[in-house]
PDB file of C-alpha atoms in Angstrom:
ATOM      1  CA  MET A 174       1.097  -8.746  -5.927  1.00  0.00           C
ATOM      2  CA  ILE A 175       2.201  -6.584  -8.866  1.00  0.00           C
ATOM      3  CA  ALA A 176       0.836  -8.156 -12.033  1.00  0.00           C
ATOM      4  CA  SER A 177       1.881  -7.182 -15.550  1.00  0.00           C
ATOM      5  CA  ASN A 178      -1.431  -5.703 -16.701  1.00  0.00           C
ATOM      6  CA  TYR A 179      -0.651  -2.074 -15.849  1.00  0.00           C
ATOM      7  CA  THR A 180       0.343   0.670 -18.264  1.00  0.00           C
ATOM      8  CA  HIS A 181       1.775   2.845 -15.503  1.00  0.00           C
ATOM      9  CA  ILE A 182       3.182   1.919 -12.093  1.00  0.00           C
ATOM     10  CA  TRP A 183       3.887   4.731  -9.646  1.00  0.00           C
ATOM     11  CA  ASP A 184       6.491   3.987  -6.955  1.00  0.00           C
ATOM     12  CA  CYS A 185       5.473   6.655  -4.453  1.00  0.00           C
ATOM     13  CA  CYS A 186       7.571   7.811  -1.486  1.00  0.00           C
ATOM     14  CA  CYS A 187      10.221   5.877  -3.403  1.00  0.00           C
ATOM     15  CA  ASP A 188      13.225   7.011  -1.339  1.00  0.00           C
ATOM     16  CA  HIS A 189      16.227   5.438  -3.130  1.00  0.00           C
ATOM     17  CA  GLY A 190      14.003   3.794  -5.741  1.00  0.00           C
ATOM     18  CA  PHE A 191      14.715   0.140  -4.934  1.00  0.00           C
ATOM     19  CA  LEU A 192      11.168  -1.027  -5.626  1.00  0.00           C
ATOM     20  CA  GLY A 193      10.865   0.862  -8.906  1.00  0.00           C
ATOM     21  CA  ALA A 194      14.271  -0.413 -10.011  1.00  0.00           C
ATOM     22  CA  ALA A 195      13.161  -3.985  -9.317  1.00  0.00           C
ATOM     23  CA  LEU A 196      10.079  -3.329 -11.461  1.00  0.00           C
ATOM     24  CA  LEU A 197      12.300  -2.005 -14.252  1.00  0.00           C
ATOM     25  CA  ASP A 198      14.410  -5.157 -13.998  1.00  0.00           C
ATOM     26  CA  ARG A 199      11.381  -7.338 -14.691  1.00  0.00           C
ATOM     27  CA  ASN A 200       9.723  -4.933 -17.180  1.00  0.00           C
ATOM     28  CA  ALA A 201       6.644  -4.940 -14.979  1.00  0.00           C
ATOM     29  CA  ALA A 202       4.926  -2.156 -16.953  1.00  0.00           C
ATOM     30  CA  GLN A 203       5.450   0.004 -20.009  1.00  0.00           C
ATOM     31  CA  HIS A 204       6.014   3.029 -17.784  1.00  0.00           C
ATOM     32  CA  ILE A 205       7.528   3.166 -14.286  1.00  0.00           C
ATOM     33  CA  HIS A 206       7.236   6.407 -12.313  1.00  0.00           C
ATOM     34  CA  PHE A 207       9.425   7.291  -9.323  1.00  0.00           C
ATOM     35  CA  VAL A 208       7.853   9.799  -6.929  1.00  0.00           C
ATOM     36  CA  ASP A 209       9.280  11.516  -3.854  1.00  0.00           C
ATOM     37  CA  ILE A 210       9.247  15.057  -2.509  1.00  0.00           C
ATOM     38  CA  VAL A 211      12.945  15.275  -1.506  1.00  0.00           C
ATOM     39  CA  PRO A 212      14.925  17.049  -4.287  1.00  0.00           C
ATOM     40  CA  LYS A 213      18.376  15.652  -3.372  1.00  0.00           C
ATOM     41  CA  LEU A 214      17.068  12.090  -3.311  1.00  0.00           C
ATOM     42  CA  MET A 215      15.397  12.445  -6.666  1.00  0.00           C
ATOM     43  CA  ALA A 216      18.423  14.080  -8.307  1.00  0.00           C
ATOM     44  CA  ALA A 217      20.649  11.224  -7.103  1.00  0.00           C
ATOM     45  CA  LEU A 218      18.068   8.659  -8.207  1.00  0.00           C
ATOM     46  CA  GLU A 219      17.825  10.159 -11.685  1.00  0.00           C
ATOM     47  CA  ASP A 220      21.606   9.930 -12.056  1.00  0.00           C
ATOM     48  CA  LYS A 221      21.550   6.245 -11.079  1.00  0.00           C
ATOM     49  CA  LEU A 222      18.668   5.465 -13.407  1.00  0.00           C
ATOM     50  CA  GLN A 223      20.467   7.109 -16.326  1.00  0.00           C
ATOM     51  CA  GLN A 224      23.576   5.107 -15.473  1.00  0.00           C
ATOM     52  CA  PHE A 225      21.972   1.674 -15.094  1.00  0.00           C
ATOM     53  CA  TYR A 226      18.619   1.779 -16.892  1.00  0.00           C
ATOM     54  CA  SER A 227      19.107   3.950 -19.971  1.00  0.00           C
ATOM     55  CA  ALA A 228      18.601   0.867 -22.156  1.00  0.00           C
ATOM     56  CA  SER A 229      15.569  -0.455 -20.259  1.00  0.00           C
ATOM     57  CA  SER A 230      12.639  -1.550 -22.392  1.00  0.00           C
ATOM     58  CA  SER A 231      10.333   0.172 -19.872  1.00  0.00           C
ATOM     59  CA  GLU A 232      10.232   3.941 -19.851  1.00  0.00           C
ATOM     60  CA  TYR A 233      10.913   5.590 -16.507  1.00  0.00           C
ATOM     61  CA  TYR A 234      10.045   9.020 -15.140  1.00  0.00           C
ATOM     62  CA  VAL A 235      11.248  10.870 -12.040  1.00  0.00           C
ATOM     63  CA  HIS A 236       8.766  13.183 -10.306  1.00  0.00           C
ATOM     64  CA  CYS A 237       9.834  15.396  -7.403  1.00  0.00           C
ATOM     65  CA  ILE A 238       6.313  16.212  -6.200  1.00  0.00           C
ATOM     66  CA  ASP A 239       3.776  15.548  -3.452  1.00  0.00           C
ATOM     67  CA  VAL A 240       2.247  12.085  -3.944  1.00  0.00           C
ATOM     68  CA  ALA A 241      -1.265  13.546  -3.669  1.00  0.00           C
ATOM     69  CA  THR A 242      -0.602  15.633  -6.796  1.00  0.00           C
ATOM     70  CA  ILE A 243       0.807  12.998  -9.145  1.00  0.00           C
ATOM     71  CA  PRO A 244      -0.544  13.781 -12.652  1.00  0.00           C
ATOM     72  CA  LEU A 245      -2.372  10.522 -13.344  1.00  0.00           C
ATOM     73  CA  SER A 246      -4.719  12.126 -15.872  1.00  0.00           C
ATOM     74  CA  LYS A 247      -1.805  13.053 -18.140  1.00  0.00           C
ATOM     75  CA  TYR A 248      -1.080   9.386 -18.783  1.00  0.00           C
ATOM     76  CA  LYS A 249      -3.493   7.049 -20.549  1.00  0.00           C
ATOM     77  CA  GLY A 250      -3.986   3.454 -19.459  1.00  0.00           C
ATOM     78  CA  ARG A 251      -4.373   1.475 -16.263  1.00  0.00           C
ATOM     79  CA  HIS A 252      -2.540   2.746 -13.189  1.00  0.00           C
ATOM     80  CA  LEU A 253      -1.056   1.063 -10.136  1.00  0.00           C
ATOM     81  CA  VAL A 254      -0.122   3.479  -7.348  1.00  0.00           C
ATOM     82  CA  VAL A 255       2.274   1.906  -4.835  1.00  0.00           C
ATOM     83  CA  ILE A 256       2.576   3.631  -1.457  1.00  0.00           C
ATOM     84  CA  ALA A 257       4.711   2.001   1.231  1.00  0.00           C
ATOM     85  CA  GLY A 258       6.884   2.956   4.163  1.00  0.00           C
ATOM     86  CA  VAL A 259       4.711   5.819   5.437  1.00  0.00           C
ATOM     87  CA  GLY A 260       2.083   6.025   8.161  1.00  0.00           C
ATOM     88  CA  GLY A 261      -1.537   5.200   7.580  1.00  0.00           C
ATOM     89  CA  ASP A 262      -2.571   8.783   8.320  1.00  0.00           C
ATOM     90  CA  LEU A 263      -0.527  10.172   5.434  1.00  0.00           C
ATOM     91  CA  MET A 264      -1.582   7.266   3.237  1.00  0.00           C
ATOM     92  CA  MET A 265      -5.251   8.052   3.935  1.00  0.00           C
ATOM     93  CA  ASP A 266      -4.742  11.573   2.637  1.00  0.00           C
ATOM     94  CA  PHE A 267      -2.914  10.421  -0.491  1.00  0.00           C
ATOM     95  CA  VAL A 268      -5.473   7.772  -1.442  1.00  0.00           C
ATOM     96  CA  SER A 269      -8.503   9.952  -0.682  1.00  0.00           C
ATOM     97  CA  ARG A 270      -7.219  12.851  -2.767  1.00  0.00           C
ATOM     98  CA  LEU A 271      -6.112  10.742  -5.724  1.00  0.00           C
ATOM     99  CA  ASN A 272      -9.387   8.808  -5.712  1.00  0.00           C
ATOM    100  CA  ARG A 273     -11.358  12.058  -5.529  1.00  0.00           C
ATOM    101  CA  ASP A 274      -9.358  13.910  -8.192  1.00  0.00           C
ATOM    102  CA  HIS A 275      -9.325  11.103 -10.799  1.00  0.00           C
ATOM    103  CA  PRO A 276     -12.742   9.420 -10.714  1.00  0.00           C
ATOM    104  CA  GLN A 277     -12.604   8.685 -14.437  1.00  0.00           C
ATOM    105  CA  LEU A 278      -9.421   6.611 -14.251  1.00  0.00           C
ATOM    106  CA  GLU A 279      -8.835   2.937 -13.535  1.00  0.00           C
ATOM    107  CA  ILE A 280      -6.591   2.981 -10.471  1.00  0.00           C
ATOM    108  CA  ASP A 281      -5.345   0.204  -8.234  1.00  0.00           C
ATOM    109  CA  PHE A 282      -3.476   0.986  -5.026  1.00  0.00           C
ATOM    110  CA  LEU A 283      -0.848  -1.268  -3.443  1.00  0.00           C
ATOM    111  CA  LEU A 284      -0.529  -0.083   0.145  1.00  0.00           C
ATOM    112  CA  CYS A 285       1.794  -1.015   2.990  1.00  0.00           C
ATOM    113  CA  PRO A 286       1.355   1.334   5.972  1.00  0.00           C
ATOM    114  CA  VAL A 287       3.712   1.306   8.952  1.00  0.00           C
ATOM    115  CA  HIS A 288       0.842   1.984  11.384  1.00  0.00           C
ATOM    116  CA  HIS A 289      -2.826   3.114  11.622  1.00  0.00           C
ATOM    117  CA  GLN A 290      -3.956   0.100   9.598  1.00  0.00           C
ATOM    118  CA  TYR A 291      -7.471   0.081  11.066  1.00  0.00           C
ATOM    119  CA  ALA A 292      -8.058   3.763  10.309  1.00  0.00           C
ATOM    120  CA  LEU A 293      -6.670   3.306   6.800  1.00  0.00           C
ATOM    121  CA  ARG A 294      -9.085   0.455   6.143  1.00  0.00           C
ATOM    122  CA  GLN A 295     -11.969   2.629   7.302  1.00  0.00           C
ATOM    123  CA  THR A 296     -10.906   5.299   4.821  1.00  0.00           C
ATOM    124  CA  LEU A 297     -10.633   2.776   1.984  1.00  0.00           C
ATOM    125  CA  ILE A 298     -14.153   1.533   2.771  1.00  0.00           C
ATOM    126  CA  LYS A 299     -15.471   5.112   2.916  1.00  0.00           C
ATOM    127  CA  ASN A 300     -13.924   5.809  -0.508  1.00  0.00           C
ATOM    128  CA  GLY A 301     -15.690   2.803  -2.014  1.00  0.00           C
ATOM    129  CA  LEU A 302     -12.509   0.910  -2.819  1.00  0.00           C
ATOM    130  CA  ARG A 303     -12.528  -2.874  -3.196  1.00  0.00           C
ATOM    131  CA  LEU A 304     -10.050  -5.515  -2.084  1.00  0.00           C
ATOM    132  CA  ILE A 305      -8.138  -7.556  -4.662  1.00  0.00           C
ATOM    133  CA  ASN A 306      -5.579  -9.153  -2.355  1.00  0.00           C
ATOM    134  CA  GLU A 307      -3.992  -8.721   1.047  1.00  0.00           C
ATOM    135  CA  SER A 308      -1.149 -10.338   2.900  1.00  0.00           C
ATOM    136  CA  LEU A 309       0.796 -10.182   6.140  1.00  0.00           C
ATOM    137  CA  VAL A 310       4.569  -9.725   6.094  1.00  0.00           C
ATOM    138  CA  GLU A 311       7.130  -9.780   8.899  1.00  0.00           C
ATOM    139  CA  GLU A 312      10.530  -8.125   8.556  1.00  0.00           C
ATOM    140  CA  ASN A 313      13.013  -7.382  11.329  1.00  0.00           C
ATOM    141  CA  ARG A 314      10.382  -8.303  13.935  1.00  0.00           C
ATOM    142  CA  ARG A 315       7.921  -5.774  12.547  1.00  0.00           C
ATOM    143  CA  TYR A 316       4.610  -6.684  10.954  1.00  0.00           C
ATOM    144  CA  TYR A 317       3.162  -5.114   7.834  1.00  0.00           C
ATOM    145  CA  GLU A 318      -0.218  -5.427   6.166  1.00  0.00           C
ATOM    146  CA  VAL A 319       0.009  -5.302   2.380  1.00  0.00           C
ATOM    147  CA  MET A 320      -3.247  -4.438   0.607  1.00  0.00           C
ATOM    148  CA  LEU A 321      -3.998  -4.368  -3.101  1.00  0.00           C
ATOM    149  CA  VAL A 322      -7.226  -2.425  -3.657  1.00  0.00           C
ATOM    150  CA  THR A 323      -9.044  -0.968  -6.660  1.00  0.00           C
ATOM    151  CA  ASN A 324     -11.467   1.836  -7.456  1.00  0.00           C
ATOM    152  CA  ASP A 325     -13.300  -0.488  -9.863  1.00  0.00           C
ATOM    153  CA  SER A 326     -16.602  -1.257  -8.130  1.00  0.00           C
ATOM    154  CA  LYS A 327     -17.066  -4.368 -10.295  1.00  0.00           C
ATOM    155  CA  GLN A 328     -13.843  -5.987  -9.085  1.00  0.00           C
ATOM    156  CA  GLY A 329     -12.652  -7.514  -5.853  1.00  0.00           C
ATOM    157  CA  ASP A 330     -14.401  -7.897  -2.516  1.00  0.00           C
ATOM    158  CA  VAL A 331     -15.646  -5.685   0.266  1.00  0.00           C
ATOM    159  CA  ILE A 332     -12.760  -4.501   2.455  1.00  0.00           C
ATOM    160  CA  SER A 333     -12.860  -5.810   6.010  1.00  0.00           C
ATOM    161  CA  PRO A 334     -12.064  -3.353   8.830  1.00  0.00           C
ATOM    162  CA  VAL A 335      -9.547  -5.847  10.247  1.00  0.00           C
ATOM    163  CA  GLY A 336      -8.722  -7.959   7.217  1.00  0.00           C
ATOM    164  CA  LYS A 337     -10.038 -11.279   5.991  1.00  0.00           C
ATOM    165  CA  GLN A 338      -7.543 -12.946   3.643  1.00  0.00           C
ATOM    166  CA  LEU A 339      -4.917 -11.712   6.089  1.00  0.00           C
ATOM    167  CA  TRP A 340      -5.870 -14.388   8.606  1.00  0.00           C
ATOM    168  CA  GLN A 341      -6.316 -17.292   6.178  1.00  0.00           C
ATOM    169  CA  THR A 342      -3.211 -19.453   6.359  1.00  0.00           C
ATOM    170  CA  ASN A 343      -1.961 -22.629   4.683  1.00  0.00           C
ATOM    171  CA  SER A 344       1.135 -23.437   6.742  1.00  0.00           C
ATOM    172  CA  SER A 345       2.193 -23.568  10.375  1.00  0.00           C
ATOM    173  CA  GLU A 346       4.586 -20.660   9.750  1.00  0.00           C
ATOM    174  CA  GLN A 347       1.799 -18.460   8.389  1.00  0.00           C
ATOM    175  CA  THR A 348      -0.474 -19.447  11.261  1.00  0.00           C
ATOM    176  CA  GLU A 349       2.189 -18.499  13.799  1.00  0.00           C
ATOM    177  CA  LEU A 350       2.825 -15.201  12.014  1.00  0.00           C
ATOM    178  CA  ALA A 351      -0.871 -14.324  11.993  1.00  0.00           C
ATOM    179  CA  ALA A 352      -1.322 -15.328  15.638  1.00  0.00           C
ATOM    180  CA  ASN A 353       1.646 -13.227  16.751  1.00  0.00           C
ATOM    181  CA  TYR A 354       0.409 -10.214  14.804  1.00  0.00           C
ATOM    182  CA  LEU A 355      -3.118 -10.556  16.191  1.00  0.00           C
ATOM    183  CA  ASP A 356      -1.780 -10.855  19.744  1.00  0.00           C
ATOM    184  CA  LYS A 357       0.407  -7.783  19.293  1.00  0.00           C
ATOM    185  CA  THR A 358      -2.491  -5.799  17.812  1.00  0.00           C
ATOM    186  CA  LEU A 359      -4.889  -6.763  20.610  1.00  0.00           C
ATOM    187  CA  ARG A 360      -2.367  -5.835  23.286  1.00  0.00           C
ATOM    188  CA  HIS A 361      -1.797  -2.483  21.560  1.00  0.00           C
ATOM    189  CA  TYR A 362      -5.476  -1.548  21.634  1.00  0.00           C
ATOM    190  CA  GLU A 363      -5.973  -2.949  25.134  1.00  0.00           C
ATOM    191  CA  ARG A 364      -3.263  -0.567  26.367  1.00  0.00           C
ATOM    192  CA  ILE A 365      -4.970   2.347  24.639  1.00  0.00           C
ATOM    193  CA  GLN A 366      -8.334   1.391  26.115  1.00  0.00           C
ATOM    194  CA  SER A 367      -6.955   1.022  29.630  1.00  0.00           C
ATOM    195  CA  GLY A 368      -5.239   4.402  29.320  1.00  0.00           C
ATOM    196  CA  GLY A 369      -8.644   6.034  29.120  1.00  0.00           C
ATOM    197  CA  LYS A 370      -7.689   8.722  26.606  1.00  0.00           C
ATOM    198  CA  SER A 371      -9.349   7.031  23.617  1.00  0.00           C
ATOM    199  CA  ASP A 372     -12.315   4.704  23.335  1.00  0.00           C
ATOM    200  CA  VAL A 373     -11.254   1.836  21.094  1.00  0.00           C
ATOM    201  CA  ALA A 374     -13.804  -0.683  22.350  1.00  0.00           C
ATOM    202  CA  ALA A 375     -15.323  -1.102  18.870  1.00  0.00           C
ATOM    203  CA  ILE A 376     -11.887  -1.774  17.366  1.00  0.00           C
ATOM    204  CA  LEU A 377     -11.093  -4.313  20.065  1.00  0.00           C
ATOM    205  CA  LYS A 378     -14.403  -6.038  19.422  1.00  0.00           C
ATOM    206  CA  ASP A 379     -13.600  -6.349  15.707  1.00  0.00           C
ATOM    207  CA  TYR A 380     -10.133  -7.816  16.321  1.00  0.00           C
ATOM    208  CA  ARG A 381     -11.416 -10.200  19.004  1.00  0.00           C
ATOM    209  CA  GLN A 382     -13.726 -11.725  16.404  1.00  0.00           C
ATOM    210  CA  VAL A 383     -10.834 -12.602  14.085  1.00  0.00           C
ATOM    211  CA  SER A 384     -10.459 -16.301  13.386  1.00  0.00           C
ATOM    212  CA  ILE A 385      -7.150 -17.646  12.105  1.00  0.00           C
ATOM    213  CA  GLY A 386      -7.439 -20.726   9.941  1.00  0.00           C
ATOM    214  CA  ASP A 387      -6.882 -22.577   6.698  1.00  0.00           C
ATOM    215  CA  LYS A 388      -7.645 -20.996   3.358  1.00  0.00           C
TER     216      LYS A 388
END
């Protein structure tokens, strides 16, 4: 989903920097930023980048800071902020704060939460973000929603609380993947509802209306 029309790509919560390194390999943007809050990780990553990417045609930067405070305004151009591998609750905070603090900038977000997908979508809708693309991925028997959204109100589509493109398939493998994910999600919320501690009836209603089919 990462096109080549960005000036800056921010690999947030980058851990060992595998995604950002892959973007450097393909010269995906003029500037690639690695962001994580763990000093030891970032020191080790900077050493590796200097060793293997000192001659890269893309410039790279290492930021040991909180994702919510990345200095987008210091860098001119179009931004893609990639946040993956963290929970939807933390992701909601990051996106809300960055969207609030930089209203004048063109920012796309590529998001892949490990849970709380429904709540994250509600937050994206509340923040006025728009959907460019979304996809469903399975890895090691775990399912992930990948969402590319933008703060440009003239682009993309309205974000669905449960996804739309997510359920549009063009192969039997994709159909099976979507069906398994929907079944798992429904069973998850049915357990919560039967437990009586939280009322998720509205969420269940939304997911029960999902239709899996051809694009």
